XYZ file of C-alpha atoms in Angstrom:
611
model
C -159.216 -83.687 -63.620
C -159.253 -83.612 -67.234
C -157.508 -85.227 -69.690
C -154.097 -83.497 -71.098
C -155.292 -80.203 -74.057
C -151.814 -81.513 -76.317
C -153.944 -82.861 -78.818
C -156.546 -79.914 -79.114
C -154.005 -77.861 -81.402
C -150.501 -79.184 -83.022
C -148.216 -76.575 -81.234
C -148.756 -74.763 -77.561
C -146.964 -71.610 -77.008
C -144.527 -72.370 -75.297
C -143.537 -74.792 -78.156
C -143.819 -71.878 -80.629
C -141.461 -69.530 -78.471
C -138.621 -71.629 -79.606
C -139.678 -72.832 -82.844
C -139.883 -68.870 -84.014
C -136.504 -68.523 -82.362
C -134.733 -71.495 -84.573
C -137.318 -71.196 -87.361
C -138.476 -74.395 -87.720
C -142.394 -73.134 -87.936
C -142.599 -74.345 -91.313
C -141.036 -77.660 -91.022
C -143.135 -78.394 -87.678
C -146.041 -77.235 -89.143
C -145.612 -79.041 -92.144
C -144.222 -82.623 -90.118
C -146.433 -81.952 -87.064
C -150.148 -83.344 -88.612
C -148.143 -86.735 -90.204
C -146.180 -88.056 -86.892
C -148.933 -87.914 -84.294
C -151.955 -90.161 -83.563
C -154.479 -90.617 -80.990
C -153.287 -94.345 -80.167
C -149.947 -96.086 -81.063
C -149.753 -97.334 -84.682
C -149.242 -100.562 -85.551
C -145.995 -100.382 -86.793
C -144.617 -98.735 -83.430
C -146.241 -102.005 -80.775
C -143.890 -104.735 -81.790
C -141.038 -102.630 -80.070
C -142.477 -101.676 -76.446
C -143.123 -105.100 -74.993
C -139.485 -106.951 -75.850
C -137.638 -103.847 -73.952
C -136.733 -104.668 -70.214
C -137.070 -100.924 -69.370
C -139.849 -98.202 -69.534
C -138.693 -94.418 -69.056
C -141.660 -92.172 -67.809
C -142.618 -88.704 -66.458
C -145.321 -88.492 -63.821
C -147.132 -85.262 -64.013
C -149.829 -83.638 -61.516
C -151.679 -80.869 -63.316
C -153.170 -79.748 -59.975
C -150.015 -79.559 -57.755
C -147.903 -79.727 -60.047
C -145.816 -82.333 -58.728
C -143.410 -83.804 -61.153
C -140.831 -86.410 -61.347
C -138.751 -88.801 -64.561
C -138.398 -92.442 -63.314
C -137.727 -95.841 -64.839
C -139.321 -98.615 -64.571
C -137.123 -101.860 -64.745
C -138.502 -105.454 -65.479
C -138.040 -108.585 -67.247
C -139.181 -108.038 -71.169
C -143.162 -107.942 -72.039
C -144.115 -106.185 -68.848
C -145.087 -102.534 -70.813
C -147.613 -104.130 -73.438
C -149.377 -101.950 -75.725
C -150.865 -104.944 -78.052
C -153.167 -106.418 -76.417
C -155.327 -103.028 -76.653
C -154.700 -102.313 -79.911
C -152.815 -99.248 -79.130
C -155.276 -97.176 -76.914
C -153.344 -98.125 -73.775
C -150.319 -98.862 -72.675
C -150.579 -101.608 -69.333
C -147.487 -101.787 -67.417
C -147.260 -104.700 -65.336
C -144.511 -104.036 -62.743
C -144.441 -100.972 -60.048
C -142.040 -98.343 -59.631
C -139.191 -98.348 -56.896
C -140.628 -97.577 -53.267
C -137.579 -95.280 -53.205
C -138.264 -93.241 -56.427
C -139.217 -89.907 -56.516
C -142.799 -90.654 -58.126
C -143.668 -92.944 -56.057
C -142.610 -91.169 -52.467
C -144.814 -88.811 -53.902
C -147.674 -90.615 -54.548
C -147.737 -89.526 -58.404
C -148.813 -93.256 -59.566
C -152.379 -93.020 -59.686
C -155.425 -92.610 -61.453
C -155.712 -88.720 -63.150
C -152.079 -88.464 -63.341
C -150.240 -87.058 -66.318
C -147.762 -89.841 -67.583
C -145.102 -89.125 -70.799
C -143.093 -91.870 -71.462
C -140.737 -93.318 -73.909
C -139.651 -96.349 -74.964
C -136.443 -97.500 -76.624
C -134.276 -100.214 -78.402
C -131.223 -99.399 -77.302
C -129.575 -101.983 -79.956
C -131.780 -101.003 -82.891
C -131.814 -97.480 -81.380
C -135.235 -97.310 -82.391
C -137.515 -94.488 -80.169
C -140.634 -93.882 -79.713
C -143.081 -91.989 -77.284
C -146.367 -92.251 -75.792
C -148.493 -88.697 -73.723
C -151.535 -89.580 -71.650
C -152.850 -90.186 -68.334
C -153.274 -93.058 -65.464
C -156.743 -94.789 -65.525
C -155.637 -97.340 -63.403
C -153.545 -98.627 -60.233
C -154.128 -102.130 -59.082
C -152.560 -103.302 -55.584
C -149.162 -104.090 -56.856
C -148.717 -100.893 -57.991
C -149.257 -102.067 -62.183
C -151.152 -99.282 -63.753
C -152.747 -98.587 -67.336
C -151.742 -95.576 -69.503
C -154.501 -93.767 -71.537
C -153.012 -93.095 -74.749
C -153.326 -89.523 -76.313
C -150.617 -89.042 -78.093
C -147.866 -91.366 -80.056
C -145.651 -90.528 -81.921
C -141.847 -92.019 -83.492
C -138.290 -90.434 -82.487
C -134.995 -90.448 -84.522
C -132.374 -92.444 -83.417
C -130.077 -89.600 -82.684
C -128.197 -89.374 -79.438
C -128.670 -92.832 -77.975
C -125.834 -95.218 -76.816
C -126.210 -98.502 -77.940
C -126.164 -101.288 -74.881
C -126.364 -104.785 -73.854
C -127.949 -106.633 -71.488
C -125.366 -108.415 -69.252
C -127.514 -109.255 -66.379
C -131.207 -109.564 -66.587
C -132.809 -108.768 -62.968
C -136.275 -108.584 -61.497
C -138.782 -105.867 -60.795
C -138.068 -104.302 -57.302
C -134.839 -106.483 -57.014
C -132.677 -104.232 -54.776
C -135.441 -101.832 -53.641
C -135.049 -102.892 -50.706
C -131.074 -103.192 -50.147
C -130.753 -99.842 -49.642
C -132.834 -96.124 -48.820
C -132.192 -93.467 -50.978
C -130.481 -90.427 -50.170
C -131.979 -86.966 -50.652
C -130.508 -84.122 -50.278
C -131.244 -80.465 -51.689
C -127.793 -79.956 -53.335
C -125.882 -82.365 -55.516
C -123.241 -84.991 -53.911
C -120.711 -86.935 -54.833
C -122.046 -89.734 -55.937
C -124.748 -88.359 -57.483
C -121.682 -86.150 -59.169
C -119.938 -89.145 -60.188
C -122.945 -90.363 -61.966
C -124.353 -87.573 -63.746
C -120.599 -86.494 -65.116
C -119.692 -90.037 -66.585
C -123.610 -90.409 -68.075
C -124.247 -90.393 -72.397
C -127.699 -90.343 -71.409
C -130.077 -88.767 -69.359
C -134.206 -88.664 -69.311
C -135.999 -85.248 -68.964
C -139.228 -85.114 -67.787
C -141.530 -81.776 -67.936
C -145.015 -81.062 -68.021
C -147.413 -78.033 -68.128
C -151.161 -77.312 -68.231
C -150.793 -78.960 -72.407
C -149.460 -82.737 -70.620
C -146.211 -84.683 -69.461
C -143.195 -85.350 -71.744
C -140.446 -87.549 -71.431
C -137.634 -87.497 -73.757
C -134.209 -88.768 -73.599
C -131.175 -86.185 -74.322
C -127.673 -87.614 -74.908
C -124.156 -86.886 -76.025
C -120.730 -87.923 -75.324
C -119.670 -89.070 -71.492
C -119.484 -85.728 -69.700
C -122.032 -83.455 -71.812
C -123.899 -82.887 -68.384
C -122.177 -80.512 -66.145
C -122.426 -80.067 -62.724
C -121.425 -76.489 -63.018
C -121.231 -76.019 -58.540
C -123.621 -78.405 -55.890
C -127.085 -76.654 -57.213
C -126.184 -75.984 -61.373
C -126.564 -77.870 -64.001
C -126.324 -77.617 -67.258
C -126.009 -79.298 -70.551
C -125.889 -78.494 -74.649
C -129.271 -78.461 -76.738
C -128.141 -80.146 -79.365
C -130.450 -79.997 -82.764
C -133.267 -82.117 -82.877
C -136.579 -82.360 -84.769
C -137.416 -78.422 -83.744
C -140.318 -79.514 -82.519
C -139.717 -78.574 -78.971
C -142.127 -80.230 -76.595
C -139.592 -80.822 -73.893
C -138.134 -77.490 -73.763
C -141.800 -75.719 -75.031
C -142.881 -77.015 -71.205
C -140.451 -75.292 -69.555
C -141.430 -72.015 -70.820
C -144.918 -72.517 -69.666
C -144.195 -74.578 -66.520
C -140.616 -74.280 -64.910
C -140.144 -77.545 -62.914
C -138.185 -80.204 -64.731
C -136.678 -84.073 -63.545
C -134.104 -85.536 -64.550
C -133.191 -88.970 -64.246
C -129.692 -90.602 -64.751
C -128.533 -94.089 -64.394
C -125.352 -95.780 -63.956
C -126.147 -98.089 -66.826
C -122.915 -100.058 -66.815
C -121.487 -100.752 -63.774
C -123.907 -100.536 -60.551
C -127.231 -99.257 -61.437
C -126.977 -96.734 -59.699
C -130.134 -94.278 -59.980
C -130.048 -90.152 -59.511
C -133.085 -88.583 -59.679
C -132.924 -84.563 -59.825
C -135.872 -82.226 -59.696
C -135.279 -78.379 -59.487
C -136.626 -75.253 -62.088
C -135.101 -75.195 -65.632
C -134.509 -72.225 -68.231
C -132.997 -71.984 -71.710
C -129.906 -69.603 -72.401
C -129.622 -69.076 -75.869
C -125.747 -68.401 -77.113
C -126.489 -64.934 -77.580
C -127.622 -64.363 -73.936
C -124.594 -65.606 -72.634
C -121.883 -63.209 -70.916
C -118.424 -63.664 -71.718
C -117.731 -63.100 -67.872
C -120.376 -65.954 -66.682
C -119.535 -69.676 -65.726
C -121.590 -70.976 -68.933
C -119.046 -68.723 -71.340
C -116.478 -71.716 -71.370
C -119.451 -74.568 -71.382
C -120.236 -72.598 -74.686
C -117.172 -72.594 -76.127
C -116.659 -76.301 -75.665
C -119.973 -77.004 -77.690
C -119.701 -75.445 -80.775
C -123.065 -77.424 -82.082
C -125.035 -76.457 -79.147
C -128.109 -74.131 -79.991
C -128.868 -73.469 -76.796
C -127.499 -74.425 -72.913
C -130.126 -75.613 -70.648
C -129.841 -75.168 -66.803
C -131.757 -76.516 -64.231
C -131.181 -74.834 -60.391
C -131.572 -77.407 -58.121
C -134.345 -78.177 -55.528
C -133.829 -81.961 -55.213
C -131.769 -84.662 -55.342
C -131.936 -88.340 -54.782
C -129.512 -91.390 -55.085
C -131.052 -94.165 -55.333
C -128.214 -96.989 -54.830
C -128.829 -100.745 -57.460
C -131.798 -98.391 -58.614
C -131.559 -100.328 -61.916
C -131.650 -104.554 -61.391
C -130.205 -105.236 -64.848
C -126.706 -104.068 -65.721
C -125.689 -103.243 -69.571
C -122.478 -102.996 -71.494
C -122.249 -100.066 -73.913
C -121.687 -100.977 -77.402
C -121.597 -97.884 -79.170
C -122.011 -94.376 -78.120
C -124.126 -92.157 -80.904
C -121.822 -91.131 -84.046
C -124.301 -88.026 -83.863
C -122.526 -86.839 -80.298
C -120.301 -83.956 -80.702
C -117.262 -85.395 -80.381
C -113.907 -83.853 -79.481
C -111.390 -82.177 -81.735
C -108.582 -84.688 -83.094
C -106.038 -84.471 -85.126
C -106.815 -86.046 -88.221
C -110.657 -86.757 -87.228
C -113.309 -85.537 -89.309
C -115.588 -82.515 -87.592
C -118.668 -84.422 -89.720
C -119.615 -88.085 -90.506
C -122.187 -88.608 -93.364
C -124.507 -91.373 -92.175
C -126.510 -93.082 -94.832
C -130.351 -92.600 -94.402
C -131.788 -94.526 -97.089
C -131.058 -95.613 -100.970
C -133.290 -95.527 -103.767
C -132.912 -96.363 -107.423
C -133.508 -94.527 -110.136
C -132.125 -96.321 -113.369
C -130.663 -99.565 -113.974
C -127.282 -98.066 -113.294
C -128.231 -95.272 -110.953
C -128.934 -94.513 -107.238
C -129.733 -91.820 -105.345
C -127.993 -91.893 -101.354
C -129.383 -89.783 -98.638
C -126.720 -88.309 -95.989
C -127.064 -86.963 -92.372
C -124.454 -85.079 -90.805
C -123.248 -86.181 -87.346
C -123.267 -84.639 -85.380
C -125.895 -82.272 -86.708
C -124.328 -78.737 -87.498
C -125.795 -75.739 -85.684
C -127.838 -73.829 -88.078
C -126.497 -71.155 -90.021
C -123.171 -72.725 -89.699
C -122.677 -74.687 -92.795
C -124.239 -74.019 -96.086
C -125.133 -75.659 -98.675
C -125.491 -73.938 -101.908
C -127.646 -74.832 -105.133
C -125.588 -76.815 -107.455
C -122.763 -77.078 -105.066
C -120.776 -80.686 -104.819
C -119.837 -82.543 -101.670
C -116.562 -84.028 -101.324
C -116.669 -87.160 -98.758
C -113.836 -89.595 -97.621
C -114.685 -93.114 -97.659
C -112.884 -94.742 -94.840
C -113.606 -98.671 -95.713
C -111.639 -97.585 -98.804
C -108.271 -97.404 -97.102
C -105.783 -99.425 -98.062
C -102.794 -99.585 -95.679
C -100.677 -96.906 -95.691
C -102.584 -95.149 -97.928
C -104.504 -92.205 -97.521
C -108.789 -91.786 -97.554
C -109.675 -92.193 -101.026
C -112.207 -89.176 -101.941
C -114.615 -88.086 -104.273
C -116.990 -85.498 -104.888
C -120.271 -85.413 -106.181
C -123.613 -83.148 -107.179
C -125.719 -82.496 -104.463
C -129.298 -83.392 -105.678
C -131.463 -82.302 -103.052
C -131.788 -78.761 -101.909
C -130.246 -76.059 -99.758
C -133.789 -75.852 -97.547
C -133.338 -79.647 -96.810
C -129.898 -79.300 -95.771
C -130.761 -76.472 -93.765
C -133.594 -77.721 -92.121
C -132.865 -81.249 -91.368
C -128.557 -81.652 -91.948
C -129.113 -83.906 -94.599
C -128.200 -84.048 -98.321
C -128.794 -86.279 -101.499
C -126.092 -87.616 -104.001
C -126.746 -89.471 -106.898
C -124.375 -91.758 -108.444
C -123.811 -94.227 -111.107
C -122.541 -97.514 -110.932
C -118.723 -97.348 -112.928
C -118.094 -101.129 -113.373
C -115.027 -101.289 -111.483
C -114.956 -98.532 -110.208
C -113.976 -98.270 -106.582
C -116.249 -96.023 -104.711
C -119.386 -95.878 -107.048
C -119.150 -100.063 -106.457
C -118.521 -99.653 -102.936
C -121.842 -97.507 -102.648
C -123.942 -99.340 -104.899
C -123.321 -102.869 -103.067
C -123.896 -101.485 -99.914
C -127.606 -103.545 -98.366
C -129.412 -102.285 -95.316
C -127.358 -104.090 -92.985
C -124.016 -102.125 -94.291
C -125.854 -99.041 -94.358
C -125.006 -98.797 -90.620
C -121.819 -98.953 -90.595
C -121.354 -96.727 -94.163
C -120.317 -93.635 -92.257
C -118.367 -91.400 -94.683
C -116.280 -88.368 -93.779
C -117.536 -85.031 -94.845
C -115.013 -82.453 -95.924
C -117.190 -79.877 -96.830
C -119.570 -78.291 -100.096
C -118.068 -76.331 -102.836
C -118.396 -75.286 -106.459
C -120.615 -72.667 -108.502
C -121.651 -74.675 -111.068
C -125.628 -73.739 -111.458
C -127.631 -70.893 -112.572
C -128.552 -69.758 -109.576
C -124.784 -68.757 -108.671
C -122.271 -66.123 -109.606
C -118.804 -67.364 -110.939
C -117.275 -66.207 -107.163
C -120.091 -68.687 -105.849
C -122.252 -66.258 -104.393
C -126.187 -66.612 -104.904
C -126.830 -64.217 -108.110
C -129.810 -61.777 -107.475
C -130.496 -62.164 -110.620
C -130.823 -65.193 -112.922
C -129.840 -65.972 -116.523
C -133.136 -64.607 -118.750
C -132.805 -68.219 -120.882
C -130.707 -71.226 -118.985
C -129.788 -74.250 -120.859
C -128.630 -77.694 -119.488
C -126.520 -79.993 -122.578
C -126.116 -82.911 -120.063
C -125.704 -86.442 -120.677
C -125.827 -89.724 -118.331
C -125.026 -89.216 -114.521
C -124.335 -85.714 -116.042
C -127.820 -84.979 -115.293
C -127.595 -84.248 -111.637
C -127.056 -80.366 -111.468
C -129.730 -80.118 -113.847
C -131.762 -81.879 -111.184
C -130.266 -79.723 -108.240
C -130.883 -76.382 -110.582
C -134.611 -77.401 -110.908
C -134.965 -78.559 -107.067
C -133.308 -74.961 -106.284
C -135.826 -73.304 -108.559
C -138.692 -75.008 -107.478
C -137.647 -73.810 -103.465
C -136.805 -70.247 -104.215
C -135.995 -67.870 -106.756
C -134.669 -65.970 -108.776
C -135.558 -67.400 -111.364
C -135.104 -67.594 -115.285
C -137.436 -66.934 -118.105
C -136.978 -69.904 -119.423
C -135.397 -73.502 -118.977
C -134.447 -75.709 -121.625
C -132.819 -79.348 -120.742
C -131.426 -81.483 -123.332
C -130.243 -84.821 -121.999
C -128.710 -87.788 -123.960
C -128.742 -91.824 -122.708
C -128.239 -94.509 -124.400
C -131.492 -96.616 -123.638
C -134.842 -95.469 -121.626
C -133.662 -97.654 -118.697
C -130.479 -95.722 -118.278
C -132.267 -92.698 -118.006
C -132.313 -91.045 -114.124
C -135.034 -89.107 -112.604
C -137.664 -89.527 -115.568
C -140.765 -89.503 -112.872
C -138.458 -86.627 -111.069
C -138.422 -84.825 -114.292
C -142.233 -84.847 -115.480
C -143.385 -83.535 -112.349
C -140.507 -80.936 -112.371
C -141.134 -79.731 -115.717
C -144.641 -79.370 -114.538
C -143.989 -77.331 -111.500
C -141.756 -75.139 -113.057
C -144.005 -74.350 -115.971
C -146.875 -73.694 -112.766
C -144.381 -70.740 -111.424
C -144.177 -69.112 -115.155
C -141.278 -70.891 -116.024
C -141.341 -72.000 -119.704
C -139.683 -75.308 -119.048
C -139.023 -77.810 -121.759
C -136.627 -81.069 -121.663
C -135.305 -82.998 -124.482
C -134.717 -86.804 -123.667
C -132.321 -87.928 -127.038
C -131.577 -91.716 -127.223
C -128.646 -92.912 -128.939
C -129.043 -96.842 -128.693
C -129.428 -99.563 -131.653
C -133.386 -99.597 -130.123
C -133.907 -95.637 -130.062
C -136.697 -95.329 -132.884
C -138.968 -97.451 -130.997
C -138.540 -96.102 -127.532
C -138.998 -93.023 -128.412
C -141.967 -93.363 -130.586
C -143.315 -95.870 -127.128
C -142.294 -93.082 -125.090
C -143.696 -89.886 -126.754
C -147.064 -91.957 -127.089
C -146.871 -92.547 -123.267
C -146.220 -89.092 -122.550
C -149.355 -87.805 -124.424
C -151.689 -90.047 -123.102
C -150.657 -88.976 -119.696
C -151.162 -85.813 -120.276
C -147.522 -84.936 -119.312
C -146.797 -81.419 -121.631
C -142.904 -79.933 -122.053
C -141.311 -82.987 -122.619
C -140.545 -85.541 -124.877
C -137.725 -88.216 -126.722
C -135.861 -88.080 -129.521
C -133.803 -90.338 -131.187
C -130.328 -89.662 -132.444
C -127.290 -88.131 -130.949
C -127.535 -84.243 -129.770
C -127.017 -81.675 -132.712
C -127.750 -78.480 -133.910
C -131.266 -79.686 -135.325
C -132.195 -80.403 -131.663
C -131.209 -77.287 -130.404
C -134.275 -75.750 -133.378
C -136.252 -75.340 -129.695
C -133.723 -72.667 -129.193
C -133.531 -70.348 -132.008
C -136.242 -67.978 -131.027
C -134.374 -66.742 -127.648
C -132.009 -63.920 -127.334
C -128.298 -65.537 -127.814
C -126.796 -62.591 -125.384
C -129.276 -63.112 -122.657
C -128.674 -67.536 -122.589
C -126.333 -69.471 -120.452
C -125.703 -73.089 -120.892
C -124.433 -75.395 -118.297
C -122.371 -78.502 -119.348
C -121.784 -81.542 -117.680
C -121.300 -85.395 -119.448
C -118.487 -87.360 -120.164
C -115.424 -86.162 -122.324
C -116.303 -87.552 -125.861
C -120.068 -85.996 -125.385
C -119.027 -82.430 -123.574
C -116.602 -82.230 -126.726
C -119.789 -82.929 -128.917
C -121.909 -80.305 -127.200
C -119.360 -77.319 -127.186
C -119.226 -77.690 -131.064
C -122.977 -77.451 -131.527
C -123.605 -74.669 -129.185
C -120.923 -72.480 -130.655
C -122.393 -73.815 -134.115
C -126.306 -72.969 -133.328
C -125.099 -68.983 -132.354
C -124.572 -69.039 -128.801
C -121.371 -67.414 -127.344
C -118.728 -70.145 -126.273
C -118.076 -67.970 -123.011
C -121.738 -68.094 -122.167
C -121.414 -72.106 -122.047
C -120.198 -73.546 -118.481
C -119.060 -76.745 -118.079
C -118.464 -79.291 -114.902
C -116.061 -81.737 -114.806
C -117.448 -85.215 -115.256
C -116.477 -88.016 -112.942
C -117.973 -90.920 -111.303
C-alpha cells in the first residue's frame, strides 16, 4: 500500500474541474508551490499540542472505506514537536463507538487527513499522510506528507467549560445507526455552525472544516443533505475528491450542550447554481444563500449518533463575522475586516480589508481608481448616525476579485476622527475593527470613461498633478496598468510633499515606474519638495537614485510650476489627460499651471480631497 500521490503534482483533476469552473487556476497555481511542505513548519507546531481536540479523516485506498472522527483528550496528546514535524503522534484512541474505529480504519497503511484548530485564536491548519503505527491502546503515529495553513474563515469561536478525559463516556452509551437520518441526529446537524468533511480518493484523505451560521446544513428529507459552498481559497481539495471518489463523512458535534456526536457517511455531488431547477427542492436552499457558489449534497448511506461523543463541553463565544448572515433592517450586507497595516510615511498607512462574508464572484466589482465608502461603527456617538468616509482603493480590481479584499491608504489628520481612529488601532484592536462596507464608486482614473465604464481605449499621454495623500489614485492607476490594459503611451506623475519622510509609496513607486517602462510605457515621476530642507534632500535623493540604478524618476525642489511641467512640452496637448487630486490651496495651484503650460482645462480631472 503506497503512500498517498498528493504531493507528486500541485493539483489532481478532480481539483482542476472546479478550479476551471470558478477560475482560480492562476491564483492556485500561483499560491499552490508557497503553502505546502513535506513536514509541518515550524511556525505551525506550537498550535497542535495545546488543543484538547484533533479532527481527522480515515481513508482506505484499497476498500475505500472512509469515515471523519474526532479525537477528544486533555491538551498535548496530538504532538508534532518532538519529531520535528515529520510526524504527528497522537496519544489517545478514538471512540469504540465511532465510525473509524467499528471499521477498523486505525491502522498502519491507512490514509489519515486531519486538521487542527484554535478555536479562540481561530487559527487552522492541516496535516495529509498515512498511519505507520498503532500501539495497544489504540495511540497511533501520522506520517506527514503534506502541511499546510488555513484562513480563519468560518470558525466559531469557543470555550472550554468542562475539560474531560479520553474515552470518558464511551462507554455510557452504544451508538445508534441507522441508514436514514433521525431526530436527534436532525436536531444536531440543524442547530450546528460547524461541521468536518472528510473525503479521500486515489491522490489521499482530506479533512476540512466547513461552517456558517446555525442552520446552514439542511436536512432537506431523512436521506438529503445539503449545505452552501461558500468561497474559500479555490483550491478545492475537499470538493476536488469528490469528483474523483464519491463517498464523503461528515461529522457534527453538539459542541455546547451534550456532546453529542453524529457521524454521516453517504455519496456527495456538487450542484452548481446554474444546474439548479427552479421546480427542485434545492431552488429555495439557493435563494436563501445568495453567497453560495455552489450547494453540496450528500445522499445518505449511514448514520450514527453517538450520545456524550465529545467529554469536554464548550461555550460559543463568537460565531464567524464571515457567515452569511441574515437580511436586517439596518444591518450591513458586508463587514470590512482588517487584515493587516503597514506604514508607508511618517504620516501614512496603508489598511488591508476582507469582506465578510466573502461575495460570490462576479457579484461585486471593483473598478480601477474607484473609492470605497465604509461606516465606522466604534464612531457612533449616541443618537447619532455611522459616521462615514470614503477613500481610494490602492490595490487592484484582480485582488478584489480573486481574494474579496481591498487596500486603502490613509493619512493621519491630527484630530481628525476616523483617520485617528485607524491609525491608533494595534493588533489586538484589529479584531474587533470591523467596518461596514457600503459599496465602490467613482470614475476617477484613466482607465475609466466619465459614465464609469472601463474605456477600451486609454488616454495617448496621462498625467497625475497630485500632492500628499493625494497620491493614491495615482498608485491605483499604476497597480491597474501594471494588471491589465489598455494602456497609455505615456505616464507622467508629478507629486509634491513637504519633506522626503512624508512622501508615500517611494519603494512602491521605483519599482512601478520600472515595470511600467518594461510594458512600453514611457513612465516618468516627478517627486517636488517644498520644505525649509528641500535643496539637500533632493540633491541626497537624486544621488541615491543614480547609484541604484533606479531610471524615470527623480526630486526636485520647489513648489510645482510650469518649469516642471518642461517634461511635458513635447506631447500632443489634444491627445493628454490630467488627473487631479491634493488639497484645496495646491489643486488651485495646479489648475493654473496646466491651463498656463497649453493643456485644455476640460482635459484636467480632478478628485475631491479629503482625509
Amino acid at each position: 500500500m503506497g503512500l498517498p500521490s498528493s504531493l507528486a503534482q500541485p493539483w489532481h483533476d478532480g481539483e482542476r474541474i472546479l478550479q476551471r469552473k470558478q477560475g482560480t487556476v492562476h491564483t492556485s497555481d500561483e499560491m499552490g508551490p508557497h503553502i505546502y511542505h513535506k513536514v509541518i513548519p515550524s511556525s505551525y507546531r506550537d498550535m497542535v499540542g495545546p488543543q484538547p481536540q484533533f479532527m481527522a479523516s480515515f481513508f482506505d485506498p484499497e476498500t475505500k472505506a472512509l469515515w471523519a472522527s474526532v479525537i477528544f483528550a486533555a491538551p498535548g496528546f496530538a504532538d508534532c514537536e518532538t519529531s520535528e514535524g515529520t510526524h504527528i503522534k497522537v496519544k489517545a484512541a478514538l471512540d469504540p463507538r465511532d465510525g473509524a474505529a467499528v471499521d477498523g480504519l486505525v491502522r498502519p497503511g491507512i490514509w489519515v487527513g486531519a486538521v487542527s484548530i484554535d478555536f479562540m485564536t481561530r487559527r487552522r491548519n492541516r496535516f495529509n499522510g498515512v498511519i505507520e503505527k498503532v500501539d495497544k491502546n489504540g495511540h497511533f503515529l501520522i506520517k506527514i506528507t503534506q502541511a499546510f495553513g488555513n484562513c480563519p474563515k468560518y470558525i466559531t469561536r469557543r470555550q472550554i467549560q468542562r475539560m474531560g478525559q479520553n474515552l470518558e463516556f464511551s462507554a455510557s452509551a452504544e451508538a445508534e445507526v441507522s441508514s436514514s437520518i433521525g431526530a436527534k441526529a436532525s436536531s444536531v446537524i440543524c442547530r450546528a455552525d460547524m461541521m468536518y468533511f472528510g473525503t479521500g480518493s486515489e491522490h489521499g484523505a482530506d479533512m476540512n472544516i466547513r461552517g456558517g451560521s446555525p442552520g446552514f446544513v439542511r436536512v432537506l428529507n431523512e436521506k438529503l443533505i445539503c449545505w452552501p459552498d461558500y468561497m474559500g481559497n479555490g483550491f478545492y481539495m475537499s470538493l476536488g475528491n469528490v469528483q474523483l471518489q464519491k463517498l464523503g463523512s461528515l461529522v457534527f458535534v453538539d459542541w455546547d450542550d451534550h456532546g453529542h456526536g453524529v457521524q454521516v457517511l453517504g455519496s456527495v455531488r456538487t450542484v452548481e447554481r446554474s444546474e439548479i431547477d427552479a421546480a427542485s427542492e434545492l431552488a429555495e436552499v439557493v435563494a436563501q444563500e445568495p453567497q453560495a457558489l455552489r450547494l453540496v449534497v450528500l445522499e445518505v448511506e449511514t448514520v450514527r449518533f453517538i450520545p456524550r461523543y465529545s467529554p469536554h463541553l464548550y461555550q460559543t463565544v463568537e460565531l464567524s463575522p464571515y457567515n452569511p448572515r441574515p437580511a436586517t433592517a439596518g444591518a450591513p450586507e458586508f463587514l470590512a475586516v482588517l487584515q493587516w497595516v503597514k506604514e508607508e510615511s511618517k504620516d501614512v498607512k496603508t489598511f488591508e480589508f476582507q469582506l465578510a462574508p466573502l461575495p460570490r464572484p462576479g457579484s461585486l466589482e471593483l473598478k480601477p481608481g474607484q473609492h470605497v465608502r465604509l461606516a465606522l461603527p466604534a464612531l457612533k456617538a449616541e443618537k447619532e448616525s455611522l459616521p462615514e468616509r470614503t477613500w481610494t482603493v490602492t490595490s487592484t480590481p484582480g485582488w478584489f476579485a480573486d481574494h474579496g479584499r481591498f487596500q486603502i491608504s490613509v493619512k493621519h489628520k491630527p484630530g481628525g476622527l476616523a483617520s485617528s481612529f485607524l491609525h491608533e488601532l494595534n493588533p489586538k484592536d484589529a479584531e474587533h475593527a470591523r467596518l461596514h462596507f457600503l459599496g465602490f464608486a467613482g470614475e476617477f482614473g484613466p482607465q475609466l470613461d466619465a459614465s464609469g465604464q472601463l474605456r477600451r481605449r486609454a488616454p495617448t499621454n496621462v498625467v497625475f498633478l497630485t500632492a500628499g495623500i493625494g497620491s493614491t489614485p495615482a498608485v491605483a492607476a499604476m497597480k491597474a496598468m501594471a494588471e491589465t490594459t489598455p494602456w497609455p503611451l505615456t505616464l507622467s506623475i508629478f507629486h509634491s510633499v513637504r519633506q522626503l519622510n512624508e512622501a508615500a509609496f517611494l519603494e512602491f513607486f521605483i519599482s512601478a515606474v520600472r515595470i511600467l517602462t518594461d510594458l512600453g510605457i514611457t513612465t516618468r515621476m516627478v517627486l517636488s519638495l517644498t520644505g525649509p530642507d528641500a535643496a539637500r534632500e533632493s540633491k541626497e535623493f537624486n544621488a541615491w537614485l543614480q547609484a541604484a540604478g533606479h531610471a524615470g524618476l527623480r526630486a526636485e525642489a520647489g513648489r510645482l510650476s510650469i518649469e516642471a511641467l518642461k517634461d511635458l512640452s513635447t506631447l500632443q496637448k489634444d491627445e493628454t489627460e490630467g488627473f487631479l487630486c491634493g488639497p484645496s490651496s495646491f489643486e488651485a495651484a495646479a489648475s493654473e499651471i496646466w491651463t498656463a503650460a497649453g493643456f485644455h482645462a476640460r482635459a484636467l480631472h480632478t478628485e475631491s480631497f479629503a482625509y
